[in-house]
mmCIF file of C-alpha atoms in Angstrom:
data_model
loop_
_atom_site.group_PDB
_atom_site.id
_atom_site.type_symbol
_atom_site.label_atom_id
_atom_site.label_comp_id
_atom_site.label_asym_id
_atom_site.label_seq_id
_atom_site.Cartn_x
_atom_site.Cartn_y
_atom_site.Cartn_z
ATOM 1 C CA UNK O 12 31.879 13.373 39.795
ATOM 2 C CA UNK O 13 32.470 16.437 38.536
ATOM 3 C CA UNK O 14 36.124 15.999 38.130
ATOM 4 C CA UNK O 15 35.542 12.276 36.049
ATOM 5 C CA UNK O 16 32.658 14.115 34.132
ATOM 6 C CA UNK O 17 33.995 17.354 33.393
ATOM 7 C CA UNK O 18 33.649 18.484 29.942
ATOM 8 C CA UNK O 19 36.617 21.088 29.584
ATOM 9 C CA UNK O 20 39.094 18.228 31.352
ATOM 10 C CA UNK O 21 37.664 16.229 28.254
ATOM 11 C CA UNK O 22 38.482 18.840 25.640
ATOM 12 C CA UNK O 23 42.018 19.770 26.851
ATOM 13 C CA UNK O 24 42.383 15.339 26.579
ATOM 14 C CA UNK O 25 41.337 15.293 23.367
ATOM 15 C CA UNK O 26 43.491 18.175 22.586
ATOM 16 C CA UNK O 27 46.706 16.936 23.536
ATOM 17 C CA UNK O 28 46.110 13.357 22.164
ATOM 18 C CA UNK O 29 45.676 15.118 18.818
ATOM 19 C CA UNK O 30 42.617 13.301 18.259
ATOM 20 C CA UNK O 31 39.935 15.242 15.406
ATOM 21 C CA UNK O 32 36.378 14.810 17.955
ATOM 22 C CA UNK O 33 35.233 17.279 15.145
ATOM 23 C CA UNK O 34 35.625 14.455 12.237
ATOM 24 C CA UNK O 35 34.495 11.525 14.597
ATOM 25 C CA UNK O 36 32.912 12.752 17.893
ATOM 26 C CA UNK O 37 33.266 9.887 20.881
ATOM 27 C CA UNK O 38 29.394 9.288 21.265
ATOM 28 C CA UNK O 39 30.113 8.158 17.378
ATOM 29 C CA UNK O 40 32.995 6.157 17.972
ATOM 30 C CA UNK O 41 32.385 2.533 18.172
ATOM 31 C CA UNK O 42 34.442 -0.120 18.957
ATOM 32 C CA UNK O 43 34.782 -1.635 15.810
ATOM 33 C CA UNK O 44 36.614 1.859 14.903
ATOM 34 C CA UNK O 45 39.080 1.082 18.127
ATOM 35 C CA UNK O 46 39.807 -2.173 17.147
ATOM 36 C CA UNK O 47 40.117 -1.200 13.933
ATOM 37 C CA UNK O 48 43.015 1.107 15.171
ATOM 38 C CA UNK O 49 44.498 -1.624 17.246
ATOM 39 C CA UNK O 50 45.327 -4.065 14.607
ATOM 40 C CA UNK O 51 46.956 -1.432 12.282
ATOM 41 C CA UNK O 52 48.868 -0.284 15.342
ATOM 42 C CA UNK O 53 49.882 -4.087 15.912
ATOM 43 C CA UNK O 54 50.758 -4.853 11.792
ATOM 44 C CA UNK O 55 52.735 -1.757 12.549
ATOM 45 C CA UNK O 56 54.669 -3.142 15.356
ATOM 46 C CA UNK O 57 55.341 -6.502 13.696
ATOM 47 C CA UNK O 58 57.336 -4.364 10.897
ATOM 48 C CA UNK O 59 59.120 -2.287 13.265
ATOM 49 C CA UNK O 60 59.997 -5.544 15.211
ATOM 50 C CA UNK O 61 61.219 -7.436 11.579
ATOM 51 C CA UNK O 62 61.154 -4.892 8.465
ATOM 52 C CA UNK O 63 61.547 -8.224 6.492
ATOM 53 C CA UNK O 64 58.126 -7.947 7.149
ATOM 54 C CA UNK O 65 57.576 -5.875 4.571
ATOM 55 C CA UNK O 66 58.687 -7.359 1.961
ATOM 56 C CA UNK O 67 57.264 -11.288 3.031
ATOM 57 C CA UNK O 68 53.526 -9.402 4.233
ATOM 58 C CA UNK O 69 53.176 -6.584 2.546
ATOM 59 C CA UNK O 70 55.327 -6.633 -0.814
ATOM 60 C CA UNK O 71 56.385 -3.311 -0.399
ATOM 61 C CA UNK O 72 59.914 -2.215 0.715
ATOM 62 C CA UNK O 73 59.530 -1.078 5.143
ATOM 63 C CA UNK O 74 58.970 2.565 4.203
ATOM 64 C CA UNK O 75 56.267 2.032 1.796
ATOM 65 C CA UNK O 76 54.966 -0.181 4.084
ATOM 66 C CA UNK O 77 54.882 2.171 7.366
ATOM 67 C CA UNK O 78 53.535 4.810 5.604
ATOM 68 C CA UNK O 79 50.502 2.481 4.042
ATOM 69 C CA UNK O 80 49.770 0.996 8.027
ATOM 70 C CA UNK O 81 50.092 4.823 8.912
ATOM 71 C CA UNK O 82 47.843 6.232 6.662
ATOM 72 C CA UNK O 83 45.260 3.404 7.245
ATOM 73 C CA UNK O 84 45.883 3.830 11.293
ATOM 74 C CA UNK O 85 45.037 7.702 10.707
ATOM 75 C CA UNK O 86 41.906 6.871 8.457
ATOM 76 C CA UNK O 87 40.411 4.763 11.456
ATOM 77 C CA UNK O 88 41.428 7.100 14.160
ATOM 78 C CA UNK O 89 41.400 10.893 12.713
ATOM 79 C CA UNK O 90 43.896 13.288 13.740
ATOM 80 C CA UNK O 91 44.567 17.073 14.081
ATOM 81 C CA UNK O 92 48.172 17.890 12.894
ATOM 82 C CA UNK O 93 47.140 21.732 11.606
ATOM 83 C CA UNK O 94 49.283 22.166 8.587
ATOM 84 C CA UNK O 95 51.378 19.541 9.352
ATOM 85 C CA UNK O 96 51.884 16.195 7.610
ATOM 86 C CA UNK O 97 50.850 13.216 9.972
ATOM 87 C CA UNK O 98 53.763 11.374 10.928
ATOM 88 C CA UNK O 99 55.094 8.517 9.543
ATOM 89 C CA UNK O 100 54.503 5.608 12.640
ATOM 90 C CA UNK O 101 58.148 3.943 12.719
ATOM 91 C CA UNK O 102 59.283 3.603 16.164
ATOM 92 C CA UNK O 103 58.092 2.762 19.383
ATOM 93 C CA UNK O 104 57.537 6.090 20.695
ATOM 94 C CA UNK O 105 54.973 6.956 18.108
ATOM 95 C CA UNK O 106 53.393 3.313 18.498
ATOM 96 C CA UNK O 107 53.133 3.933 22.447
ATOM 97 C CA UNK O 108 51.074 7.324 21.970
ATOM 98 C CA UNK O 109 48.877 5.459 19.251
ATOM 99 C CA UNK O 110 48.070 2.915 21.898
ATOM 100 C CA UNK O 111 48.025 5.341 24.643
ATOM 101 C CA UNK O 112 45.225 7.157 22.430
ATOM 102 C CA UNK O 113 43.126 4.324 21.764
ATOM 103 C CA UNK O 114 43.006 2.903 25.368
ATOM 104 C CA UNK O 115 42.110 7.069 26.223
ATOM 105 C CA UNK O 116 39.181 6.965 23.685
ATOM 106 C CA UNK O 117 37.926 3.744 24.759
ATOM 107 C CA UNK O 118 37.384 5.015 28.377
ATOM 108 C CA UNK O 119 36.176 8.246 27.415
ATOM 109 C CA UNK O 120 33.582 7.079 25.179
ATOM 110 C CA UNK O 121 32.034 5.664 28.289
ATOM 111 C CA UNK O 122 32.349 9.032 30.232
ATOM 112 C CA UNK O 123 30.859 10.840 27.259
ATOM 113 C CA UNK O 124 27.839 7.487 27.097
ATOM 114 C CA UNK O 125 26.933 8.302 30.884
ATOM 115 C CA UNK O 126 26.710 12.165 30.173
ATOM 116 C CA UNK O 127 24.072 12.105 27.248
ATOM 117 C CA UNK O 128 21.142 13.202 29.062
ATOM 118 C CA UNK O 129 17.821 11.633 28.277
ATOM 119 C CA UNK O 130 14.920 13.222 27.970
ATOM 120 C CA UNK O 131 12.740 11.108 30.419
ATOM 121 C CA UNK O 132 15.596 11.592 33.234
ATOM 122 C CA UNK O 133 16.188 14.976 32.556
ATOM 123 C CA UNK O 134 13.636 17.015 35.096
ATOM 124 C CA UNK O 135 13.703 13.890 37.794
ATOM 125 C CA UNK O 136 17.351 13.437 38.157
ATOM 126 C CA UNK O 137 20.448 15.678 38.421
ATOM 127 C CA UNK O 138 23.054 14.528 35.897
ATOM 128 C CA UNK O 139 25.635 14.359 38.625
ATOM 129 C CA UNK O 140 23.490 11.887 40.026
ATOM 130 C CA UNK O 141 22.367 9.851 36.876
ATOM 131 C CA UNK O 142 26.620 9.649 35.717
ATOM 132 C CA UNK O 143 27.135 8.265 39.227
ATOM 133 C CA UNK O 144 24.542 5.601 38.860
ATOM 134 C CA UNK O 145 26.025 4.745 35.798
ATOM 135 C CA UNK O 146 29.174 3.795 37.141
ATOM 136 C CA UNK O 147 27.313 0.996 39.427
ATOM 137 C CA UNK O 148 29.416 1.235 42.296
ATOM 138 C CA UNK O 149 28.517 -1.064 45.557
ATOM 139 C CA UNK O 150 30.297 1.838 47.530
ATOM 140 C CA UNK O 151 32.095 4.930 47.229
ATOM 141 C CA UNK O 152 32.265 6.480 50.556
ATOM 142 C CA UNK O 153 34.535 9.698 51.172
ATOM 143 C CA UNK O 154 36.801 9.492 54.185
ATOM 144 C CA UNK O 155 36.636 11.687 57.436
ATOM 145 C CA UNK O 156 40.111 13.493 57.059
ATOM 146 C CA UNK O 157 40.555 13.121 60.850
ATOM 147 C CA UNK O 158 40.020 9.516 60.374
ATOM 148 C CA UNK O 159 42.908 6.595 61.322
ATOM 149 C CA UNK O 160 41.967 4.989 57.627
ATOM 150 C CA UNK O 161 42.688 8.125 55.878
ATOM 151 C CA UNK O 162 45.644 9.211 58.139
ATOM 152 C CA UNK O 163 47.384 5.828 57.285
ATOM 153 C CA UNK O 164 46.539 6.506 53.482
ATOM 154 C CA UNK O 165 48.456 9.566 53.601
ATOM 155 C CA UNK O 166 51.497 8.459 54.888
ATOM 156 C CA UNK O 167 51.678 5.472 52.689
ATOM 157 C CA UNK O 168 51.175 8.294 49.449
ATOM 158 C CA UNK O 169 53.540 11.048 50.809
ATOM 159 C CA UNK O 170 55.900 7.865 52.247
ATOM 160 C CA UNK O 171 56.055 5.978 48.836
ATOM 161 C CA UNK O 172 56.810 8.979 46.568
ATOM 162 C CA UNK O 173 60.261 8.931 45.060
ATOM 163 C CA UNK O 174 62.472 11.756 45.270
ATOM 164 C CA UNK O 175 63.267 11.628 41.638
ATOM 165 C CA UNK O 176 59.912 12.068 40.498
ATOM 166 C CA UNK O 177 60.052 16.111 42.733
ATOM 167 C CA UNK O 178 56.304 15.522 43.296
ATOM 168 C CA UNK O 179 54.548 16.762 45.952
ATOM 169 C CA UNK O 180 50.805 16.071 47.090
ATOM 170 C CA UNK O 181 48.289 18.412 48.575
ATOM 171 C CA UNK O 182 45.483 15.312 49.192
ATOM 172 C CA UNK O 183 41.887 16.680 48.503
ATOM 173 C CA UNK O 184 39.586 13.527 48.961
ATOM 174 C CA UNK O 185 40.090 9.807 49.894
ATOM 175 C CA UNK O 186 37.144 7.849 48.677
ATOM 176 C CA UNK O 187 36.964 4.113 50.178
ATOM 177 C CA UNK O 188 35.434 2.471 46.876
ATOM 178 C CA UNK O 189 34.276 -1.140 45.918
ATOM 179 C CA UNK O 190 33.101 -1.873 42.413
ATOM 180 C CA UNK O 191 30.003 -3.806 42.222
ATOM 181 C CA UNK O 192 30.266 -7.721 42.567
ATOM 182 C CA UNK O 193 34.225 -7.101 42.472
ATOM 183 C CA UNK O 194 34.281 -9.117 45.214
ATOM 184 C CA UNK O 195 32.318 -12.146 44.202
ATOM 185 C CA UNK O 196 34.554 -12.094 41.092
ATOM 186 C CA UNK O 197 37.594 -12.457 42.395
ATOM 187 C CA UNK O 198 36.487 -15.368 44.839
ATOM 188 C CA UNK O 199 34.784 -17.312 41.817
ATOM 189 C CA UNK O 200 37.892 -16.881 39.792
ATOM 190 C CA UNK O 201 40.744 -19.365 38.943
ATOM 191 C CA UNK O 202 43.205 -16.435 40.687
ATOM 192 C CA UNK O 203 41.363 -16.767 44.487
ATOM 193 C CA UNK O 204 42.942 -20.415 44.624
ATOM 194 C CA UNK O 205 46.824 -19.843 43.982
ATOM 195 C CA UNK O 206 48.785 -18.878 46.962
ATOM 196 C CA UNK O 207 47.986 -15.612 48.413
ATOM 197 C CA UNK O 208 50.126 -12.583 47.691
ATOM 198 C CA UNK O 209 48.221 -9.259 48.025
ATOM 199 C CA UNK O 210 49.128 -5.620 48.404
ATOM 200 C CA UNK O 211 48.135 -2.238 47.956
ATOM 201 C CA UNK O 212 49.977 -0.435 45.068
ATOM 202 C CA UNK O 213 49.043 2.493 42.976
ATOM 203 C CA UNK O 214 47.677 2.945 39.525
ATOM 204 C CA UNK O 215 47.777 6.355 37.492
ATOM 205 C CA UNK O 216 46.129 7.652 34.341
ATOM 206 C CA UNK O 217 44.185 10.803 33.175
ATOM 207 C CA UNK O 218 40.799 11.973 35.253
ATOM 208 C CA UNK O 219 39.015 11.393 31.642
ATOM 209 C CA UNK O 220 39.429 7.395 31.956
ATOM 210 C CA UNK O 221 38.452 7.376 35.116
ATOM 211 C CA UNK O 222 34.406 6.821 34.306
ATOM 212 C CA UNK O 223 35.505 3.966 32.332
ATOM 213 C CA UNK O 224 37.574 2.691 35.181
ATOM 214 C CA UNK O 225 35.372 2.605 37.658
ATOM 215 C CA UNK O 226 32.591 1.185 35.656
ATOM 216 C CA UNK O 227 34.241 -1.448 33.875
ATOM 217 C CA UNK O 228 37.564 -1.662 36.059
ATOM 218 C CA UNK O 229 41.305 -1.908 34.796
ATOM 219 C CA UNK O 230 41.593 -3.867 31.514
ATOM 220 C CA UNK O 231 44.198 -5.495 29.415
ATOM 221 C CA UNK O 232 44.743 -4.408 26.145
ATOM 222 C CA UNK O 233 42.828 -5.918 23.559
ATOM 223 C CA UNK O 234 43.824 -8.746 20.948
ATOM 224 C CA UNK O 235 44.383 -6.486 18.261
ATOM 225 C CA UNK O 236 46.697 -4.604 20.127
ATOM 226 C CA UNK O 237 50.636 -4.882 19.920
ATOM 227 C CA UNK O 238 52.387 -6.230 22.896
ATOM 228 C CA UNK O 239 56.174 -4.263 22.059
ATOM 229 C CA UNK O 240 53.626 -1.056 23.050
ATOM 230 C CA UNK O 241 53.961 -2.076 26.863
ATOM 231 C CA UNK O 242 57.122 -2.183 29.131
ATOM 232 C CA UNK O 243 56.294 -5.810 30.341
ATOM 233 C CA UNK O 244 53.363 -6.658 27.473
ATOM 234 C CA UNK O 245 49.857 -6.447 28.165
ATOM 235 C CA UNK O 246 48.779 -6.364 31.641
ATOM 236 C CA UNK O 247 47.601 -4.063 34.655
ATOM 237 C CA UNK O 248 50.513 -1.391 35.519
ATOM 238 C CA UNK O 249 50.437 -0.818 38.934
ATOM 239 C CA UNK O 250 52.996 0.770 41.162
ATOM 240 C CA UNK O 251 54.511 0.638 44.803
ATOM 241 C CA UNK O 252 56.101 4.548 44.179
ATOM 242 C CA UNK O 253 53.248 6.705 44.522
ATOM 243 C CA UNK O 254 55.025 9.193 42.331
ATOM 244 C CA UNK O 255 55.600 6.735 39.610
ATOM 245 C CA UNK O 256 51.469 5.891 39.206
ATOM 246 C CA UNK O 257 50.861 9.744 39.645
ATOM 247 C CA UNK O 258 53.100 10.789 36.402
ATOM 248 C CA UNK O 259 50.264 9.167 34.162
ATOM 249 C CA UNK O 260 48.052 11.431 35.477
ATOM 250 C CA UNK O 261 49.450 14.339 33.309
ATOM 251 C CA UNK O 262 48.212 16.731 36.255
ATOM 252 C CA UNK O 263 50.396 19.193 34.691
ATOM 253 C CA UNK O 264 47.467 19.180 31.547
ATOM 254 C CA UNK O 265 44.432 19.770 34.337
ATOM 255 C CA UNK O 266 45.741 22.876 36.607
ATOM 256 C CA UNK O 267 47.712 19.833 39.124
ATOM 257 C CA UNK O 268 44.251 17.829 39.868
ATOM 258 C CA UNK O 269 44.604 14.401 39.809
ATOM 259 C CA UNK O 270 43.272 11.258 40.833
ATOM 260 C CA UNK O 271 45.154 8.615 41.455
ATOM 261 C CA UNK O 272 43.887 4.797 42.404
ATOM 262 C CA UNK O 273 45.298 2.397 45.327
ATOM 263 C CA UNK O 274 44.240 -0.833 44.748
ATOM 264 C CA UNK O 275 43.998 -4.171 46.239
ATOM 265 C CA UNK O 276 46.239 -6.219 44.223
ATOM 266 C CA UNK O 277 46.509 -10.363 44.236
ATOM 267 C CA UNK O 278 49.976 -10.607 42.528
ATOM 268 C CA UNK O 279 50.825 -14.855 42.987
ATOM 269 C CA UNK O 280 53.939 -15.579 42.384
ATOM 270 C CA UNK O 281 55.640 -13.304 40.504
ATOM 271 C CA UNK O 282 59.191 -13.076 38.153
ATOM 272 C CA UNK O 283 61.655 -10.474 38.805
ATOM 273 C CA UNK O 284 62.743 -8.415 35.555
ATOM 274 C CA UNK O 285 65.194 -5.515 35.832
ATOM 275 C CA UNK O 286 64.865 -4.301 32.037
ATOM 276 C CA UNK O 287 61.783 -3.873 29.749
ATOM 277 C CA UNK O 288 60.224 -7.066 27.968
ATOM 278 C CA UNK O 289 57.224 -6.791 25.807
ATOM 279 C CA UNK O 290 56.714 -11.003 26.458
ATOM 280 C CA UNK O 291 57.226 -10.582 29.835
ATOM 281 C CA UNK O 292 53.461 -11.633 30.153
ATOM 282 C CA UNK O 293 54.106 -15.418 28.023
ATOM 283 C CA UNK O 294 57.657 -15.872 29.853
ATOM 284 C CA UNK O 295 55.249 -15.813 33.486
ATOM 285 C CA UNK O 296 52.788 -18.027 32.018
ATOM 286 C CA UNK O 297 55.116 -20.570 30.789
ATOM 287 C CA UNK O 298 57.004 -20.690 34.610
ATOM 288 C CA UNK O 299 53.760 -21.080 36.215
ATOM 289 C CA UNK O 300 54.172 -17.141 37.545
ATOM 290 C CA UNK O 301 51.184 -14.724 37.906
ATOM 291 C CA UNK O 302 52.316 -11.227 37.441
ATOM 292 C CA UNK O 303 55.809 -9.634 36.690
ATOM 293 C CA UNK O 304 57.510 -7.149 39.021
ATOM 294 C CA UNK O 305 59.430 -4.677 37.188
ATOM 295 C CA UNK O 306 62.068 -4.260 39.681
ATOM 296 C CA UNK O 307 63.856 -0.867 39.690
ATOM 297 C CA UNK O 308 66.750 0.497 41.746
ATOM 298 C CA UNK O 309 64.582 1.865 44.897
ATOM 299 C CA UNK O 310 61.943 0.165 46.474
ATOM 300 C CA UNK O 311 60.020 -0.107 50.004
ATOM 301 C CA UNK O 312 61.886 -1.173 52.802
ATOM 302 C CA UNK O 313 59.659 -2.891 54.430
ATOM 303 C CA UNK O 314 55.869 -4.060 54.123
ATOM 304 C CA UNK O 315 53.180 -4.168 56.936
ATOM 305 C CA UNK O 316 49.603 -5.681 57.462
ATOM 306 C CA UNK O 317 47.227 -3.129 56.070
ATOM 307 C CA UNK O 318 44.660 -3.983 58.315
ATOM 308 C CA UNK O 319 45.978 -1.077 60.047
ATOM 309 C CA UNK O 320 44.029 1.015 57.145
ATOM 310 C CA UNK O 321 40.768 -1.148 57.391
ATOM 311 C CA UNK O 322 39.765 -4.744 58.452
ATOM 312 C CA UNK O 323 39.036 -6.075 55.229
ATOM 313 C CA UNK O 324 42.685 -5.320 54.073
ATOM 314 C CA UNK O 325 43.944 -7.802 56.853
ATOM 315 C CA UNK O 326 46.416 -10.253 55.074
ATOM 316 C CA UNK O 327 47.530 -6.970 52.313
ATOM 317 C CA UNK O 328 50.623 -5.847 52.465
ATOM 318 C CA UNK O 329 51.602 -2.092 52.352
ATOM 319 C CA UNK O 330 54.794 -0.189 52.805
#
């Protein structure tokens, strides 16, 4: 808890997103302000994609037009730049990090929701204890190190890490965790009745996100926001290299702590892509898949039962 709710982890985020807290602090931002953000972020993409755009949409010639989008993005979503002008959103690398922001705030301003302290709580309950409530887990339940469950765990982290990546792990904490009525959601779902195809893979992102998370679960990006922003379009991200997940941690920002999710994953039938494609996610839909595997040169060389790791996980596959 204290890693998810720390307040300095928050400030060093903030800091390295560039984001002004100052001009709009997260307990004030609301979500009409994110999606706000979103839909500049995805008339910004639709130029970059086709600068005809421009012209057709916006009657301005494409670097008029960028700089307009930007300036409006930047009035939503405040910046710090110092002395330096805000730059010009053109390319996909500077539309990523606007997403990346966004989907950062909107999972912070949860953390920052559960650590107001209110005044009838404030003597009864210690806030450790009220921010875990707020997460409503059914069960979060730290693992005896010596244990089988978190021995198998271990290997399948250390085991799935790729040697590009030159990570290495010094494992802290396993926490067996199940979100409340996860369960029951799943099974009453249209995605319990296609063919079964489950495995444990890994998901990565900054310790700040992690209160929205586990209180709300992964989510896809929103409407409003651009699909050419995403390797595959919108969707989950979820890896079977350990080391891949853990690099959107940004440890390297938070003295090398890190927490990193493996998660029970129903995948269906899924298409095969070797190189990026932002409509990855229609392409599936229209050939009746489920989920895309972004295939890259390495991968496990086997898979095995993970009811090795626990009895509920019979039927998963690992590597």
């Amino acid at each position: 808890m204290e890693l998810i709710f720390n307040r300095q982890r928050f400030r060093i985020t903030i800091s390295v997103l560039k984001y002004d807290a100052i001009k709009l602090p997260l307990g004030k931002l609301s979500d009409t302000t994110i999606t706000g953000g979103f839909q500049q972020l995805k008339d910004l993409a639709a130029l970059i994609d086709d600068p005809a755009v421009a012209s057709s949409k916006w009657n301005m010639g494409f670097a008029e037009a960028t700089e307009h989008l930007s300036n409006t993005y930047y009035s939503f979503i405040p910046h710090m730049f110092g002395r330096k002008q805000p730059p010009i959103i053109r390319n996909d690398i500077l539309l990523k990090k606007g997403i990346e922001l966004l989907q950062s705030l909107s999972d912070m301003r949860v953390a920052a929701e559960l650590m107001k302290i209110g005044r009838k709580t404030r003597d009864s309950i210690h806030p450790l204890d009220r921010q875990f409530q707020g997460l409503g887990l059914e069960e979060m339940t730290r693992l005896d190190d010596k244990s089988s469950e978190f021995g198998h765990i271990m290997r399948y982290l250390s085991n799935s890490g790729g040697a590009a990546h030159k990570m290495t792990y010094n494992i802290k904490d396993i926490f067996r965790i199940e979100r409340l009525g996860e369960r029951k959601r799943f099974d009453n779902s249209e995605f319990s009745k296609i063919p079964s195809n489950r495995r444990l893979l890994w998901h990565g992102s900054r310790s700040t996100n992690f209160a929205g998370i586990l209180s709300q679960g992964l989510r896809i990006g929103p409407p409003e926001a651009p699909v050419s922003g995403y390797m595959f379009g919108k969707g989950f991200y979820l890896a079977d290299c350990s080391s891949k997940s853990a690099g959107y941690c940004y440890s390297m920002n938070t003295g090398g702590e890190a927490l990193l999710v493996l998660c029970e994953a129903a995948l269906g039938a899924m298409q095969t892509l070797i190189e990026a494609d932002y409509n990855a996610g229609i392409k599936a839909k229209k050939n009746g898949m489920h989920s895309t595997w972004g295939q890259g040169k390495i991968g496990p060389r086997r898979w095995v039962d993970a009811g090795i790791v626990h009895p509920s996980l019979k039927g998963v596959e690992m590597c």
